[in-house]
Coordinates of C-alpha atoms in Angstrom, one line a residue:
M1 CA 138.0 162.5 118.7
T2 CA 138.3 165.6 120.7
L3 CA 135.7 166.9 123.2
F4 CA 135.0 169.8 120.9
S5 CA 134.3 167.5 117.9
R6 CA 132.0 165.3 120.0
Y7 CA 130.1 168.4 121.2
I8 CA 129.6 169.8 117.7
I9 CA 128.6 166.4 116.2
S10 CA 126.1 165.7 119.0
L11 CA 124.4 169.0 118.5
Y12 CA 124.4 168.4 114.7
L13 CA 123.0 164.9 115.0
K14 CA 120.2 166.1 117.5
Y15 CA 119.0 168.8 115.0
F16 CA 119.3 166.3 112.1
F17 CA 117.2 163.6 113.7
I18 CA 114.6 166.1 114.8
L19 CA 114.2 167.5 111.3
F20 CA 114.5 164.2 109.6
V21 CA 111.8 162.4 111.6
S22 CA 109.5 165.4 111.5
L23 CA 109.8 165.9 107.7
E24 CA 109.5 162.1 107.2
C25 CA 106.3 161.9 109.4
F26 CA 104.9 164.9 107.5
F27 CA 105.6 163.3 104.2
V28 CA 104.0 159.9 105.2
L29 CA 101.0 161.6 106.7
I30 CA 100.4 163.5 103.5
D31 CA 100.7 160.3 101.4
L32 CA 98.3 158.5 103.8
V33 CA 95.7 161.3 103.4
K34 CA 96.2 161.1 99.5
Y35 CA 95.7 157.3 99.6
L36 CA 93.0 157.4 102.2
D37 CA 90.3 155.9 99.9
E38 CA 92.7 153.2 98.6
L39 CA 94.2 151.9 101.8
P40 CA 94.2 148.1 102.1
Q41 CA 91.9 146.4 104.6
S42 CA 94.7 144.4 106.1
A43 CA 96.5 146.1 109.2
N44 CA 99.7 144.4 108.2
L45 CA 99.7 145.9 104.8
I46 CA 99.1 149.4 106.3
V47 CA 102.1 149.0 108.5
L48 CA 104.2 147.9 105.5
L49 CA 102.8 150.8 103.5
I50 CA 103.9 153.2 106.2
F51 CA 107.3 151.6 106.5
Y52 CA 108.0 151.5 102.7
D53 CA 106.7 155.1 102.3
F54 CA 109.1 156.3 105.1
V55 CA 112.0 154.6 103.3
Y56 CA 111.0 156.1 100.0
A57 CA 110.7 159.5 101.4
S58 CA 114.3 159.4 102.7
N59 CA 115.4 159.8 99.1
F60 CA 114.3 163.4 99.3
I61 CA 114.2 164.1 103.0
L62 CA 117.7 162.8 104.0
P63 CA 119.8 165.3 101.9
L64 CA 117.5 168.2 102.9
S65 CA 117.7 167.3 106.6
L66 CA 121.5 167.1 106.5
V67 CA 121.7 170.6 105.1
L68 CA 118.9 172.1 107.2
A69 CA 120.5 170.6 110.4
Q70 CA 123.6 172.6 109.6
I71 CA 121.7 175.8 109.1
V72 CA 119.8 175.3 112.4
L73 CA 123.1 174.5 114.1
S74 CA 124.8 177.6 112.7
I75 CA 122.0 180.0 113.6
S76 CA 121.6 178.5 117.1
M77 CA 125.3 179.0 117.8
L78 CA 125.2 182.5 116.4
R79 CA 122.2 183.5 118.5
N80 CA 123.8 182.4 121.8
S81 CA 127.3 183.7 120.7
Q82 CA 128.8 180.2 120.9
F83 CA 130.1 180.6 117.3
T84 CA 131.8 183.9 118.0
A85 CA 133.3 182.4 121.3
F86 CA 134.8 179.5 119.4
L87 CA 136.4 181.9 116.8
A88 CA 137.8 184.0 119.7
L89 CA 139.3 180.8 121.2
G90 CA 141.3 180.3 118.0
Y91 CA 139.0 177.8 116.3
S92 CA 138.7 178.5 112.6
K93 CA 135.5 178.1 110.6
A94 CA 137.1 175.0 108.9
R95 CA 137.7 173.4 112.2
I96 CA 134.3 174.2 113.6
F97 CA 132.5 172.7 110.5
L98 CA 134.8 169.9 109.7
P99 CA 133.2 167.4 112.1
I100 CA 129.8 167.9 110.7
F101 CA 131.1 167.7 107.1
I102 CA 132.6 164.3 107.9
V103 CA 129.4 163.1 109.6
S104 CA 127.2 164.2 106.7
F105 CA 129.5 162.5 104.2
L106 CA 129.5 159.3 106.1
I107 CA 125.7 159.3 106.4
T108 CA 125.5 160.1 102.6
L109 CA 127.8 157.3 101.8
L110 CA 125.8 154.8 104.0
F111 CA 122.7 155.9 102.1
V112 CA 124.3 155.3 98.8
L113 CA 125.3 151.8 99.9
L114 CA 121.7 151.1 101.0
N115 CA 120.7 152.0 97.4
A116 CA 122.6 149.0 96.3
T117 CA 120.1 146.8 98.2
P118 CA 116.4 146.1 98.0
F119 CA 116.1 149.4 100.0
A120 CA 115.9 151.1 96.6
Y121 CA 112.5 149.4 95.7
A122 CA 110.6 151.0 98.4
K123 CA 108.4 153.2 96.1
E124 CA 107.6 150.1 94.0
R125 CA 106.3 148.2 97.1
V126 CA 104.2 151.2 98.0
D127 CA 102.5 151.3 94.6
L128 CA 101.9 147.5 94.7
I129 CA 100.2 147.8 98.1
I130 CA 98.0 150.7 97.0
E131 CA 97.2 149.5 93.4
R132 CA 96.9 145.6 94.0
G133 CA 96.7 145.1 97.7
Y134 CA 99.7 142.7 97.8
L135 CA 103.5 142.7 97.3
G136 CA 103.9 140.4 94.3
S137 CA 104.1 142.3 91.0
Y138 CA 104.0 140.7 87.6
K139 CA 104.4 141.7 83.9
N140 CA 102.4 140.2 81.0
D141 CA 103.4 139.0 77.6
L142 CA 107.1 140.0 77.4
F143 CA 109.3 139.1 74.5
I144 CA 113.1 139.8 74.6
K145 CA 116.4 138.8 73.0
Y146 CA 119.2 137.6 75.3
N147 CA 122.5 136.6 73.7
E148 CA 121.5 134.2 70.8
N149 CA 118.1 133.4 72.5
Y150 CA 114.7 134.9 72.2
I151 CA 112.5 134.5 75.3
Y152 CA 108.8 134.9 75.8
F153 CA 107.2 135.2 79.2
E154 CA 103.4 135.1 79.4
K155 CA 103.7 136.2 83.1
I156 CA 106.9 137.1 85.0
F157 CA 107.0 137.9 88.8
P158 CA 110.2 139.8 89.4
L159 CA 109.9 140.0 93.2
L160 CA 109.1 136.2 93.5
K161 CA 111.7 135.3 90.9
M162 CA 109.3 133.1 88.9
A163 CA 107.5 133.0 85.6
E164 CA 104.7 131.2 84.0
N165 CA 104.3 129.8 80.4
V166 CA 107.9 130.4 79.3
K167 CA 109.1 129.8 75.8
V168 CA 113.0 129.9 74.8
Y169 CA 113.9 130.0 71.1
E170 CA 117.6 129.1 70.7
V171 CA 119.0 130.6 67.5
F172 CA 122.2 129.7 65.5
N173 CA 123.1 131.3 62.2
K174 CA 119.8 133.1 62.1
Q175 CA 117.9 129.8 62.3
V176 CA 115.8 128.4 65.2
I177 CA 117.5 125.2 66.3
K178 CA 115.6 124.6 69.5
I179 CA 112.4 125.6 71.3
I180 CA 112.1 125.0 75.1
E181 CA 108.6 125.4 76.6
A182 CA 107.7 125.2 80.3
P183 CA 104.6 126.0 82.2
K184 CA 106.6 127.3 85.2
A185 CA 110.2 128.6 85.6
T186 CA 112.0 129.7 88.8
F187 CA 115.3 131.8 89.0
I188 CA 117.6 129.8 91.3
E189 CA 121.4 130.1 91.7
D190 CA 121.8 132.6 88.9
K191 CA 120.0 130.4 86.4
W192 CA 116.4 129.9 85.2
K193 CA 115.2 126.4 86.0
L194 CA 112.3 125.3 83.7
E195 CA 110.0 122.8 85.3
D196 CA 108.3 120.0 83.1
A197 CA 110.1 121.4 80.0
R198 CA 109.2 120.3 76.5
I199 CA 112.1 120.6 74.2
T200 CA 111.7 120.7 70.4
T201 CA 114.9 120.4 68.4
L202 CA 114.8 121.3 64.7
D203 CA 117.2 119.5 62.3
S204 CA 118.8 122.0 60.0
N205 CA 119.4 119.3 57.4
L206 CA 116.0 118.5 55.8
E207 CA 115.6 115.1 54.1
V208 CA 112.6 113.7 52.4
G209 CA 110.8 111.1 54.5
K210 CA 112.8 112.1 57.7
N211 CA 111.0 113.9 60.6
P212 CA 113.0 117.2 61.2
L213 CA 111.5 117.5 64.7
K214 CA 112.8 115.8 67.7
I215 CA 110.7 116.2 70.8
E216 CA 111.6 115.3 74.3
E217 CA 110.5 116.2 77.8
Q218 CA 112.6 116.8 80.9
K219 CA 111.6 117.3 84.5
T220 CA 113.9 120.3 84.9
Y221 CA 115.9 122.2 82.3
E222 CA 118.4 125.1 83.2
T223 CA 119.0 128.0 80.9
L224 CA 119.5 131.7 80.6
E225 CA 122.3 132.0 83.1
G226 CA 122.6 135.5 84.7
F227 CA 119.3 136.7 83.3
K228 CA 117.8 138.1 86.5
P229 CA 114.2 138.8 86.7
K230 CA 114.6 142.2 88.3
I231 CA 116.8 143.2 85.2
L232 CA 113.9 142.3 83.0
D233 CA 111.5 144.3 85.2
N234 CA 113.8 147.4 84.9
I235 CA 114.1 147.1 81.1
Y236 CA 110.2 147.3 80.6
E237 CA 109.2 149.5 83.5
K238 CA 109.2 153.1 82.3
Q239 CA 109.3 154.8 85.8
G240 CA 110.4 151.7 87.8
S241 CA 112.8 151.9 90.7
V242 CA 116.2 150.2 90.5
S243 CA 119.0 149.4 92.8
I244 CA 122.7 150.2 92.0
V245 CA 123.5 146.5 91.6
D246 CA 120.6 145.8 89.3
A247 CA 121.2 148.9 87.3
L248 CA 124.8 147.9 86.6
E249 CA 123.8 144.4 85.6
A250 CA 121.0 145.7 83.4
I251 CA 123.3 148.2 81.7
W252 CA 125.8 145.5 81.0
L253 CA 123.1 143.2 79.5
L254 CA 121.5 145.9 77.4
K255 CA 124.9 147.0 76.0
K256 CA 125.5 143.5 74.9
Q257 CA 122.2 143.6 73.1
G258 CA 122.7 147.0 71.6
V259 CA 119.9 148.6 73.4
N260 CA 119.8 152.3 74.7
T261 CA 120.7 152.5 78.3
Q262 CA 120.0 156.2 79.0
K263 CA 117.2 155.6 81.4
L264 CA 119.1 153.1 83.5
R265 CA 122.3 155.3 83.4
S266 CA 120.1 158.2 84.7
S267 CA 118.8 156.1 87.5
L268 CA 122.3 154.8 88.4
Y269 CA 123.9 158.3 88.4
A270 CA 121.1 159.7 90.4
L271 CA 121.5 156.9 93.0
I272 CA 125.3 157.2 93.3
F273 CA 125.9 161.1 92.8
F274 CA 122.7 162.9 93.7
P275 CA 122.8 162.2 97.5
F276 CA 126.3 164.0 97.7
F277 CA 124.4 167.2 96.9
A278 CA 124.0 167.6 100.7
P279 CA 127.7 167.6 101.9
L280 CA 128.8 169.7 98.9
V281 CA 126.2 172.4 99.6
M282 CA 127.0 172.4 103.4
V283 CA 130.5 173.3 102.5
C284 CA 129.2 176.3 100.5
L285 CA 126.9 177.4 103.3
A286 CA 129.8 177.3 105.8
R287 CA 131.8 179.8 103.8
F288 CA 129.0 182.4 104.0
T289 CA 128.2 181.9 107.7
P290 CA 128.9 185.2 109.5
N291 CA 131.3 185.4 112.4
S292 CA 129.0 187.2 114.8
N293 CA 125.3 188.1 115.2
R294 CA 126.0 191.7 116.2
Y295 CA 125.9 193.2 112.6
A296 CA 124.2 190.3 110.9
N297 CA 120.5 190.0 110.0
I298 CA 120.0 186.5 111.4
G299 CA 116.4 186.2 110.0
G300 CA 117.5 187.3 106.5
I301 CA 120.5 185.0 106.5
T302 CA 118.4 182.0 107.6
L303 CA 115.7 182.7 105.0
G304 CA 118.4 183.2 102.3
M305 CA 120.1 179.9 103.2
I306 CA 117.0 177.9 103.2
L307 CA 115.6 179.4 99.9
G308 CA 119.0 178.9 98.3
V309 CA 119.2 175.3 99.3
L310 CA 115.7 174.6 98.1
I311 CA 116.4 176.3 94.8
V312 CA 119.6 174.5 94.1
W313 CA 118.0 171.1 95.2
G314 CA 115.1 171.8 92.9
V315 CA 117.4 172.5 89.9
F316 CA 119.4 169.3 90.5
F317 CA 116.2 167.3 91.0
S318 CA 114.8 168.8 87.8
F319 CA 117.9 167.9 85.8
S320 CA 117.8 164.3 87.1
R321 CA 114.1 163.9 86.0
L322 CA 114.9 165.5 82.6
S323 CA 117.6 162.9 82.2
M324 CA 115.4 160.0 83.2
S325 CA 112.8 161.1 80.6
G326 CA 115.3 161.0 77.9
F327 CA 115.5 164.8 77.2
L328 CA 119.0 165.2 78.4
P329 CA 122.0 162.8 78.5
P330 CA 122.7 161.8 82.1
E331 CA 126.4 162.7 81.9
V332 CA 125.3 166.3 81.2
S333 CA 122.4 166.6 83.5
I334 CA 123.6 164.8 86.6
I335 CA 127.4 164.2 86.6
L336 CA 128.3 167.7 85.1
P337 CA 126.2 169.7 87.7
I338 CA 127.5 167.6 90.6
G339 CA 131.0 168.0 89.3
I340 CA 130.8 171.7 89.1
L341 CA 129.2 171.9 92.6
G342 CA 132.0 169.7 93.8
L343 CA 134.7 171.9 92.3
V344 CA 133.0 175.1 93.8
S345 CA 132.7 173.3 97.2
L346 CA 136.4 172.3 97.1
W347 CA 137.5 175.9 96.3
L348 CA 135.4 177.3 99.2
F349 CA 136.6 174.6 101.5
L350 CA 140.2 175.5 100.8
R351 CA 139.4 179.2 101.4
L352 CA 137.9 178.3 104.8
F353 CA 141.3 177.0 105.9
K354 CA 142.8 180.3 105.0
E355 CA 140.5 182.4 107.1

């Protein structure tokens, strides 16, 4: 890495961290004021609330901070004539901005990878702390089909990976052949382990004088391989958060069952593609950065850039929400706009090299 690249990157990262931390603190402070009457009594839970709220806010703050940091860097270099001096020394716009394009892309890629981890469930944990005062969520009275089985959960705790009062109905040729009941079940090693299971087997060949029911009890009984509790949570939660990994597994499961996957596909595309809004917009802004502050209205340019970024971000965010609500297909409302922005950015990036 050249000395010039290190210099540009250090300036950019300085502005980025200042903006990111400032906006995050502002967001968290506003949320704390909003939840002031509902804050838990435990100091530990308040600390966790602040942490998870900080993580959740990064979904909105990180892309904006990446773009705003470039705007601040550009205006700062224009005001002190550094930008003009670099151009006079033979550096092109593409060479000046390329280091920060790479840094913003790597930060965005890292953020997308984090969305494949429990990092994505920060909002859910914030809601749990505020609404219930603890971090263990549960769902009541759920009934779902999985492969050839029908499963009933009286209570399921997705975060704890356990359930209470579980009934599994095994079906063959549209007939119930076995009923497994258990007061408690735990998800271990990609399987549900039912404890103190009561297994009722139904004989399909009915004969007079013969008991068609065979009842046995087992200390443990393993079933429902691959049926993760968080997948079940995502299926029933209308506005629930979801990680990339869980979204992929849930889509695969629901497709096998013939269930609509639009909400999950919307969440998946938003997690993967929406963050790249930042580096793509940064390329567009670089193309319209003036070469000198002598004939440019710096105040007007700054205001125009910020308003333009916020408007574009708002449009993309609105499209993603319309997709999650089921109003628009996610391929049209998320992938298509990002694809168009990507093509425009590529065209402008190639033009930068020609200047």
